[in-house]
Short mmCIF file of C-alpha atoms in Angstrom, two decimals:
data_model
loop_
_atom_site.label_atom_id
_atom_site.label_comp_id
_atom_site.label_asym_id
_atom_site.label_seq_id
_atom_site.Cartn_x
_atom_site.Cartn_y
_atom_site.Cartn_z
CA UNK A 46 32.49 86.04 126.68
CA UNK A 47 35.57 85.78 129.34
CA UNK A 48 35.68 83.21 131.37
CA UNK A 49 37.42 84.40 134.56
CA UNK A 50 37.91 81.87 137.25
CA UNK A 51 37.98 83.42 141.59
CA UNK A 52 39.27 80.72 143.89
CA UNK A 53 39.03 80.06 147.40
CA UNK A 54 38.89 83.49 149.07
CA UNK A 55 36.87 85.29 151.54
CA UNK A 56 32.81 85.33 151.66
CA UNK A 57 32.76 88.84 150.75
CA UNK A 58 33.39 88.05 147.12
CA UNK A 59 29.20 87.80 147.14
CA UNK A 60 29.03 91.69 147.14
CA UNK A 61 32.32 91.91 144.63
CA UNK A 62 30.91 89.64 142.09
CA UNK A 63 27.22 91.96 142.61
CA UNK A 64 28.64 95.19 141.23
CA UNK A 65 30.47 93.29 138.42
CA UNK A 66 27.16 91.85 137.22
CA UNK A 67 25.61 95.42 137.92
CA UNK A 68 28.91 97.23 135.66
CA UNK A 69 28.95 94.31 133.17
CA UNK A 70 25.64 95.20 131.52
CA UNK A 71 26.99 93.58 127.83
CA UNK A 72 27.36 90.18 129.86
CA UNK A 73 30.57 90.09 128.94
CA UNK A 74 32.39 88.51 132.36
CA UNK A 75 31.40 85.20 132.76
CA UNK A 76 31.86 84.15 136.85
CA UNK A 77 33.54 80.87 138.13
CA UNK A 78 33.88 80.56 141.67
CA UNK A 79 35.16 77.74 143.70
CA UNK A 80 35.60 77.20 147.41
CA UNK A 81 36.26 73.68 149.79
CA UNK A 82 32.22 74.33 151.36
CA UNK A 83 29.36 73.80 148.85
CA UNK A 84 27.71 76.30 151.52
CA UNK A 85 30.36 79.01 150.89
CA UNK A 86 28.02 82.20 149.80
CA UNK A 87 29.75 83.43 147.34
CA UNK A 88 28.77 80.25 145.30
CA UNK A 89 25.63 81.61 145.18
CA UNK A 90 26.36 85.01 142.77
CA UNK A 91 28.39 83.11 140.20
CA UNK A 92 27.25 81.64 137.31
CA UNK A 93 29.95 78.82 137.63
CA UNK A 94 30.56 76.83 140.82
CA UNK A 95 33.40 74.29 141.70
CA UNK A 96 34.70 72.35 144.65
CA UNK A 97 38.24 72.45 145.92
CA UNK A 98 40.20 69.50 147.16
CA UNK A 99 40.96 70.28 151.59
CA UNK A 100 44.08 70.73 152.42
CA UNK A 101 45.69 71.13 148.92
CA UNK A 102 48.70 73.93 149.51
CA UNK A 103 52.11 74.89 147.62
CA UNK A 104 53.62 73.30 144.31
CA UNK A 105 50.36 71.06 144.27
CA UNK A 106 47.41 73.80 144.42
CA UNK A 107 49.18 75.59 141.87
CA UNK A 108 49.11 72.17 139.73
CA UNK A 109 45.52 72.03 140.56
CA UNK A 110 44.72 75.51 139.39
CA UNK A 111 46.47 74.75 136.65
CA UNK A 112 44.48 71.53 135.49
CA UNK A 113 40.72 73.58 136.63
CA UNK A 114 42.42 76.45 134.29
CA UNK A 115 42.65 73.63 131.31
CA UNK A 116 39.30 71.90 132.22
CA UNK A 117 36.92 74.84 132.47
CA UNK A 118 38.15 76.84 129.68
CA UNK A 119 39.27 79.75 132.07
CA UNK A 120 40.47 83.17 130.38
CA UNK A 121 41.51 85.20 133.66
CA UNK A 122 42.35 83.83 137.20
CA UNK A 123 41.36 86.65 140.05
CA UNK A 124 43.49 84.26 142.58
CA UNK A 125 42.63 84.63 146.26
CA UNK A 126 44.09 81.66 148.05
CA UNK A 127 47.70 81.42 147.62
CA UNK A 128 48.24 84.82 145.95
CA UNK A 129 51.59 85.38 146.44
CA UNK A 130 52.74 81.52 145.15
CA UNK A 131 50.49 81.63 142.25
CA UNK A 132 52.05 85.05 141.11
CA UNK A 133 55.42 83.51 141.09
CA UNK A 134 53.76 81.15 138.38
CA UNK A 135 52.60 83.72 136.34
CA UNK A 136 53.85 82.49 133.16
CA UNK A 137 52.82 78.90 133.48
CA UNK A 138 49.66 80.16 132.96
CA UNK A 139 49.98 82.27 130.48
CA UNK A 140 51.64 79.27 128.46
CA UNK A 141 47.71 77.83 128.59
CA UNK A 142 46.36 80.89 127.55
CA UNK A 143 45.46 82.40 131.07
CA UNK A 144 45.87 85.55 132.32
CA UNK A 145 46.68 85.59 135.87
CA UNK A 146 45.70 88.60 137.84
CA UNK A 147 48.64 89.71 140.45
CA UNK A 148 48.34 93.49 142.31
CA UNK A 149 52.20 93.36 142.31
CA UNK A 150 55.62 91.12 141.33
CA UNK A 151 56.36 88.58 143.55
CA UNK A 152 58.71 90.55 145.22
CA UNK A 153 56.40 93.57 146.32
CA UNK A 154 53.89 91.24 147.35
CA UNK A 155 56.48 89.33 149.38
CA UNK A 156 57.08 93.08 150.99
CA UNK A 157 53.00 93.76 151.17
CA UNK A 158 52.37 90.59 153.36
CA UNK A 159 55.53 90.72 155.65
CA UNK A 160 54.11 93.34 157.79
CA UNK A 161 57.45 93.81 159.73
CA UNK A 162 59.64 94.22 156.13
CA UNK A 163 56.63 96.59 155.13
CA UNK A 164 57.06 98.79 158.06
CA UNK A 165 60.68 99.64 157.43
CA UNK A 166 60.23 99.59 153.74
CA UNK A 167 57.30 102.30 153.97
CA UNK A 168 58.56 104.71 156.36
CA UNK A 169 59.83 106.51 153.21
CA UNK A 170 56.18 107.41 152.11
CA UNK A 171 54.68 110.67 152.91
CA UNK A 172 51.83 108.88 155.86
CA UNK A 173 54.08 106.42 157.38
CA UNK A 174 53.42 103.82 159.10
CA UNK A 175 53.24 103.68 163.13
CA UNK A 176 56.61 103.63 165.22
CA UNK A 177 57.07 99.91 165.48
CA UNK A 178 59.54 97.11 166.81
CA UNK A 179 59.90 93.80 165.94
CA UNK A 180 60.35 90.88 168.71
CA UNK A 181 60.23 86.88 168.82
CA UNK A 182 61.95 86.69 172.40
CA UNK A 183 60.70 87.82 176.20
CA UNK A 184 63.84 89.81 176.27
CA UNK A 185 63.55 91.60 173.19
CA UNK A 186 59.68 92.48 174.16
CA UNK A 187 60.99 93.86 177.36
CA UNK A 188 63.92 95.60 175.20
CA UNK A 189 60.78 97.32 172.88
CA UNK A 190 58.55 98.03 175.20
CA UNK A 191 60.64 100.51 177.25
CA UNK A 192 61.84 101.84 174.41
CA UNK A 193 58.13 102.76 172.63
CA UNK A 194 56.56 103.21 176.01
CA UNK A 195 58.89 106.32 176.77
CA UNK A 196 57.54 108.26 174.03
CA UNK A 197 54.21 106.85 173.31
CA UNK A 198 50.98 106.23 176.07
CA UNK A 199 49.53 103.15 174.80
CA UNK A 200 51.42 100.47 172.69
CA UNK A 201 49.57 97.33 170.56
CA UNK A 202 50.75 94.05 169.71
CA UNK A 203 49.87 92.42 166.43
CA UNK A 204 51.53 89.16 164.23
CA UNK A 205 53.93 90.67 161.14
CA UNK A 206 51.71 87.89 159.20
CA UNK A 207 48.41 88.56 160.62
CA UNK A 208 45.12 88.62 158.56
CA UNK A 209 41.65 90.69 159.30
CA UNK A 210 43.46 92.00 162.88
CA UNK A 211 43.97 88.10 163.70
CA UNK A 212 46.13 88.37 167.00
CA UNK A 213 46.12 92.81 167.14
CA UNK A 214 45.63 93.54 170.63
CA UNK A 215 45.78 96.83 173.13
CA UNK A 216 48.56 96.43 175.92
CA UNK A 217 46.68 97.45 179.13
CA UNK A 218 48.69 98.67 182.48
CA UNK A 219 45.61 99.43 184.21
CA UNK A 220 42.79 97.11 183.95
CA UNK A 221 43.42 93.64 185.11
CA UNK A 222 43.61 90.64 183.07
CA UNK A 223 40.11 89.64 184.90
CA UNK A 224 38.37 92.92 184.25
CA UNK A 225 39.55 92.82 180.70
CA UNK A 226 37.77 89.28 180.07
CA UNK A 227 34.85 90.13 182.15
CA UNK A 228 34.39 93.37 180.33
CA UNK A 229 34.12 92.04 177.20
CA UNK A 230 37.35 94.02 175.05
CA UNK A 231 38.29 91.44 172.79
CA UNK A 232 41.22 93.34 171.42
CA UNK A 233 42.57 94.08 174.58
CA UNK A 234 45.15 91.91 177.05
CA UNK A 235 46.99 93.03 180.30
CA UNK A 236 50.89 94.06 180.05
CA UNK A 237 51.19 90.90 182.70
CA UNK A 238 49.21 88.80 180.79
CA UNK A 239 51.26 88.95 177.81
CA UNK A 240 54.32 88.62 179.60
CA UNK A 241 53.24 85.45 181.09
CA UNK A 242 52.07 84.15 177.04
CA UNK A 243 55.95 85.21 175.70
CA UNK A 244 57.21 83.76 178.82
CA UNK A 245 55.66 80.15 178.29
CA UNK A 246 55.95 80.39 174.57
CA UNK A 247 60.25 81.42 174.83
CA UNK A 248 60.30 81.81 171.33
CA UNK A 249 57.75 82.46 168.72
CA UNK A 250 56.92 83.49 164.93
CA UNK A 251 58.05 87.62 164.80
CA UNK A 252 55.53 89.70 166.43
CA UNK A 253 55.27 93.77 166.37
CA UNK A 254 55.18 96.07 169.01
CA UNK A 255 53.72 99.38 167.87
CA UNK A 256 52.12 102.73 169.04
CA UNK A 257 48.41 102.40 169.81
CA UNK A 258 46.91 105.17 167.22
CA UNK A 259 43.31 106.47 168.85
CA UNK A 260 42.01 108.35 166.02
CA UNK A 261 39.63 107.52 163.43
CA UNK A 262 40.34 104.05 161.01
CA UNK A 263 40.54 104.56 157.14
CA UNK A 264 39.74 101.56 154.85
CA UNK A 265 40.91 102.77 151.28
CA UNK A 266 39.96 100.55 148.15
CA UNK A 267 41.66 101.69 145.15
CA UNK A 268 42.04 100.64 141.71
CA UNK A 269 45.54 101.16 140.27
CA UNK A 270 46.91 100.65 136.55
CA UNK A 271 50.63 99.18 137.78
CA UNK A 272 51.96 102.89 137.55
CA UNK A 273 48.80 105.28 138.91
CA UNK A 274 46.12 105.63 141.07
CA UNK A 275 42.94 105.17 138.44
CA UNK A 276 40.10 105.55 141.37
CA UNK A 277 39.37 105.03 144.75
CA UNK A 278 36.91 105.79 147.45
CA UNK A 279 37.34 106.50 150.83
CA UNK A 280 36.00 104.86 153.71
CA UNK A 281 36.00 106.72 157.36
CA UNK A 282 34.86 103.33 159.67
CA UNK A 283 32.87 103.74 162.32
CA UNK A 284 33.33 104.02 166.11
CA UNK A 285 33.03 100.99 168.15
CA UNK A 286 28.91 101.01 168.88
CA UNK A 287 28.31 102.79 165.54
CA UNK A 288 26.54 102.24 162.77
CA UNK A 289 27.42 102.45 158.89
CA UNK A 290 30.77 103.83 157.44
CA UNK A 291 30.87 107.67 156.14
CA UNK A 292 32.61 107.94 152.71
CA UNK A 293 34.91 110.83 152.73
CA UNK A 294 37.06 112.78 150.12
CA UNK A 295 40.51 113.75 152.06
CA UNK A 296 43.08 115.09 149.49
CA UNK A 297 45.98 114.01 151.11
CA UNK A 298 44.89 110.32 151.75
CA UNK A 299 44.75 110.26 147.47
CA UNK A 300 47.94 111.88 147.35
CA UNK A 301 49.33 108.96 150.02
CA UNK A 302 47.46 106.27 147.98
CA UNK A 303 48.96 107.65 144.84
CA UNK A 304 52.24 107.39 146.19
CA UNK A 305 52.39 103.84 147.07
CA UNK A 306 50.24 102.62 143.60
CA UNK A 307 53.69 104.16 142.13
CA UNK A 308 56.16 102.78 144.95
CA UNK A 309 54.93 99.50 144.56
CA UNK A 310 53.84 98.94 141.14
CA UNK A 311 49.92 98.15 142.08
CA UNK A 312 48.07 97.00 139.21
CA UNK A 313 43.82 96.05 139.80
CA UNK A 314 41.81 96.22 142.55
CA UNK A 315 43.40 96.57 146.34
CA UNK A 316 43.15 98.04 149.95
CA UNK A 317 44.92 100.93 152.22
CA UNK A 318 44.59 101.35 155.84
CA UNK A 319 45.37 104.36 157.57
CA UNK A 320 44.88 105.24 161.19
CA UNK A 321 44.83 108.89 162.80
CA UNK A 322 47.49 109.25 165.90
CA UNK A 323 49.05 112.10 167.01
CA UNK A 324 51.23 112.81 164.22
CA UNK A 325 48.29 112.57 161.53
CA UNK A 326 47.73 110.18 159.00
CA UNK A 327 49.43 106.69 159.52
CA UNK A 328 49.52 103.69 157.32
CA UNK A 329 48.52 100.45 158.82
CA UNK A 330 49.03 98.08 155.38
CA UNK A 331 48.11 97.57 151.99
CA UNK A 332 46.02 94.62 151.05
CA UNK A 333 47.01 93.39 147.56
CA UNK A 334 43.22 92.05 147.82
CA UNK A 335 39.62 93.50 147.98
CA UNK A 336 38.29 94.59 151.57
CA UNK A 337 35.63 93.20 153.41
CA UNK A 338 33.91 96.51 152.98
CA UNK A 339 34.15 96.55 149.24
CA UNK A 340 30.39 96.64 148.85
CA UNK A 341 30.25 100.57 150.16
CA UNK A 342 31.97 101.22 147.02
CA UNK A 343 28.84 100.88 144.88
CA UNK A 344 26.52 102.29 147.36
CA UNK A 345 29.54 105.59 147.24
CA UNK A 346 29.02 105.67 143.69
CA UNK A 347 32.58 103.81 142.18
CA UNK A 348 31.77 100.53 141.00
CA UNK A 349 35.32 100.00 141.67
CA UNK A 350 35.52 95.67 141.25
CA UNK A 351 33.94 96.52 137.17
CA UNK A 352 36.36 99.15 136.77
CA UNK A 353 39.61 96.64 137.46
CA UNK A 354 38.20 93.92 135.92
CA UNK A 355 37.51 96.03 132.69
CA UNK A 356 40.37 97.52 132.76
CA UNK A 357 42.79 94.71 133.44
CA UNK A 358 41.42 92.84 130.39
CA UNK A 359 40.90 95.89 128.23
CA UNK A 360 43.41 98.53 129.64
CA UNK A 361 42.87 101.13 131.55
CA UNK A 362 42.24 104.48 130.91
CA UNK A 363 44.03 107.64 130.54
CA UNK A 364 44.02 110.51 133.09
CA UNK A 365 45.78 112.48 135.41
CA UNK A 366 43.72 112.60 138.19
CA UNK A 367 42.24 109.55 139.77
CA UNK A 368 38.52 109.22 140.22
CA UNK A 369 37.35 109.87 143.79
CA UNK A 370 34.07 109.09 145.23
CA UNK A 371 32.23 111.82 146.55
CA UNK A 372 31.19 112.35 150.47
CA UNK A 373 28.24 110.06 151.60
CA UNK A 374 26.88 108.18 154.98
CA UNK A 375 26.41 104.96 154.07
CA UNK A 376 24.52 102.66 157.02
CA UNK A 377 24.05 99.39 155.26
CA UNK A 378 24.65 97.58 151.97
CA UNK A 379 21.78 94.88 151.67
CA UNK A 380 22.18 92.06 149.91
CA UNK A 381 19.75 89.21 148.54
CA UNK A 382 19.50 86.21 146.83
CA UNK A 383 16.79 84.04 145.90
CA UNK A 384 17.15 80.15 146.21
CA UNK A 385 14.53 78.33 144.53
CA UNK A 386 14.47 75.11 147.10
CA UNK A 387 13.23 71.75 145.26
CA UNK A 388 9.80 70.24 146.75
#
């Protein structure tokens, strides 16, 4: 039995840790999961639960995974908080027998989650990323803005750190700040409004300015071996009022997908975004992480979280072409859990 150990990391892990118990039909993965809430769900699908210290960051939550590594007996660490720092540590843990899961070296995850580094970096790839600038000051917003705005409609504004669209929002001319609010578009804020924000703010953490791409959103999750794309499915998201996502096979998302598993060395289980604009395809990021979505991947027919586990602990295999998941219209992925509640 392996003993692999997730830490803190996002509630979705429930519907990861589902499809490795459904794959792992030997009972060969043995689940730990920890999180700060004893309420977190995805306490409930593991076989091993643990409590994290609050507030515990840097040099001393890597000591601490360290010392729950020793004291539970753990095999493989699927780290979720603190990713990047823990990678850089790689070999501590390997000096207590652990294998640390990482989708990259330090340095391409550095790249990965520096969203303004990223965008320069990837504009080499076949579906680039969107025509972006990079600001901090009123005056070099003002700079951007009538730079992008003379070739492009609509621009966005998003953090270069951001997480789960934290802080992505549509730059409106039109609308007022009022109607906006009162209209209930939560990713949306006046060109006025923003103004006034950078204006009381003077300087702030880098933000990007970008083209606003209409078309249809692309969630990608992809298992790669460090060299080459080894599967993936493809997930067309709905529009805003719809239901369900449709699973779609689009050859030259693979071939983009394929490109940047090579570029960037990705190795396990991950996430690409695209967007449709004018110009095509465009990349929005890569998530050196599982999607919230990852639970359509079983329902499309990939059990895609058993296939990098596997195949990070026992290799992956051989093959030229990656495994793609075939078209599908998938409305919900249920899940349930029984808690037997003491009298």
């Amino acid at each position: 039995m392996t003993r692999i150990w997730f830490n803190r990391t996002f509630s979705n892990v429930r519907a990861l840790f589902d499809l490795i118990r459904q794959g792992d039909e030997a009972g060969e993965f043995h689940r730990v999961c920890s999180h700060t809430q004893s309420g977190f769900p995805g306490l409930l699908s593991a076989h091993e639960t643990a409590l994290e210290p609050t507030g515990l960051t840097g040099p001393d939550y890597v000591d601490f995974c360290l010392d729950v590594c020793r004291e539970r007996r753990i095999d493989c660490f699927w780290p979720g908080k603190e990713s990047r720092l823990l990678a850089a540590h790689r070999e501590r843990f390997a000096a207590q027998g652990v294998e640390l899961f990482a989708v990259a070296s330090p340095d391409a995850l550095a790249c990965l989650l520096d969203k303004a580094r990223f965008y320069i970096d990837a504009r080499r790839f076949s579906s680039p990323p969107p025509d972006t600038l990079e600001f901090s000051t009123l005056d070099a917003f003002e700079t951007a803005y009538a730079r992008l705005r003379a070739t492009h409609d609509v621009l966005c504004v998003k953090p270069a750190d951001g997480v789960n669209g934290a802080g992505f929002r549509v730059i409106e001319e039109q609308r007022s700040g009022l109607e906006i609010l009162l209209q209930g578009a939560l990713y949306s804020i006046h060109l006025d409004g923003l103004r006034q924000l950078l204006r009381e703010a003077e300087t702030f953490k880098p933000l990007l300015l970008m083209e606003f791409l209409g078309g249809a959103e692309y969630s990608l999750d992809c298992v790669g071996d460090g060299r080459r794309l080894v599967a993936v499915t493809q997930r067309r998201k709905a529009r805003a009022g719809g239901y369900g996502q449709e699973i779609v096979e689009i050859p030259a998302l693979t071939a983009a997908v394929a490109e940047m598993t090579a570029a960037f060395g990705l190795r396990g289980l991950f996430n690409v975004q695209f967007r449709e604009g004018r110009d095509g395809f465009r990349l929005l990021e890569i998530n050196p992480r599982f999607a919230g979505g990852i639970g359509y991947t079983g329902a499309a027919g990939l059990n895609l979280p058993y296939l990098a586990l596997h195949g990070l602990i026992h290799g992956f295999p051989d093959g030229e072409s990656p495994q793609v998941a075939g078209s599908a219209q998938v409305l919900e992925v249920p899940q349930f859990h029984r808690i037997e509640a003491a009298a």
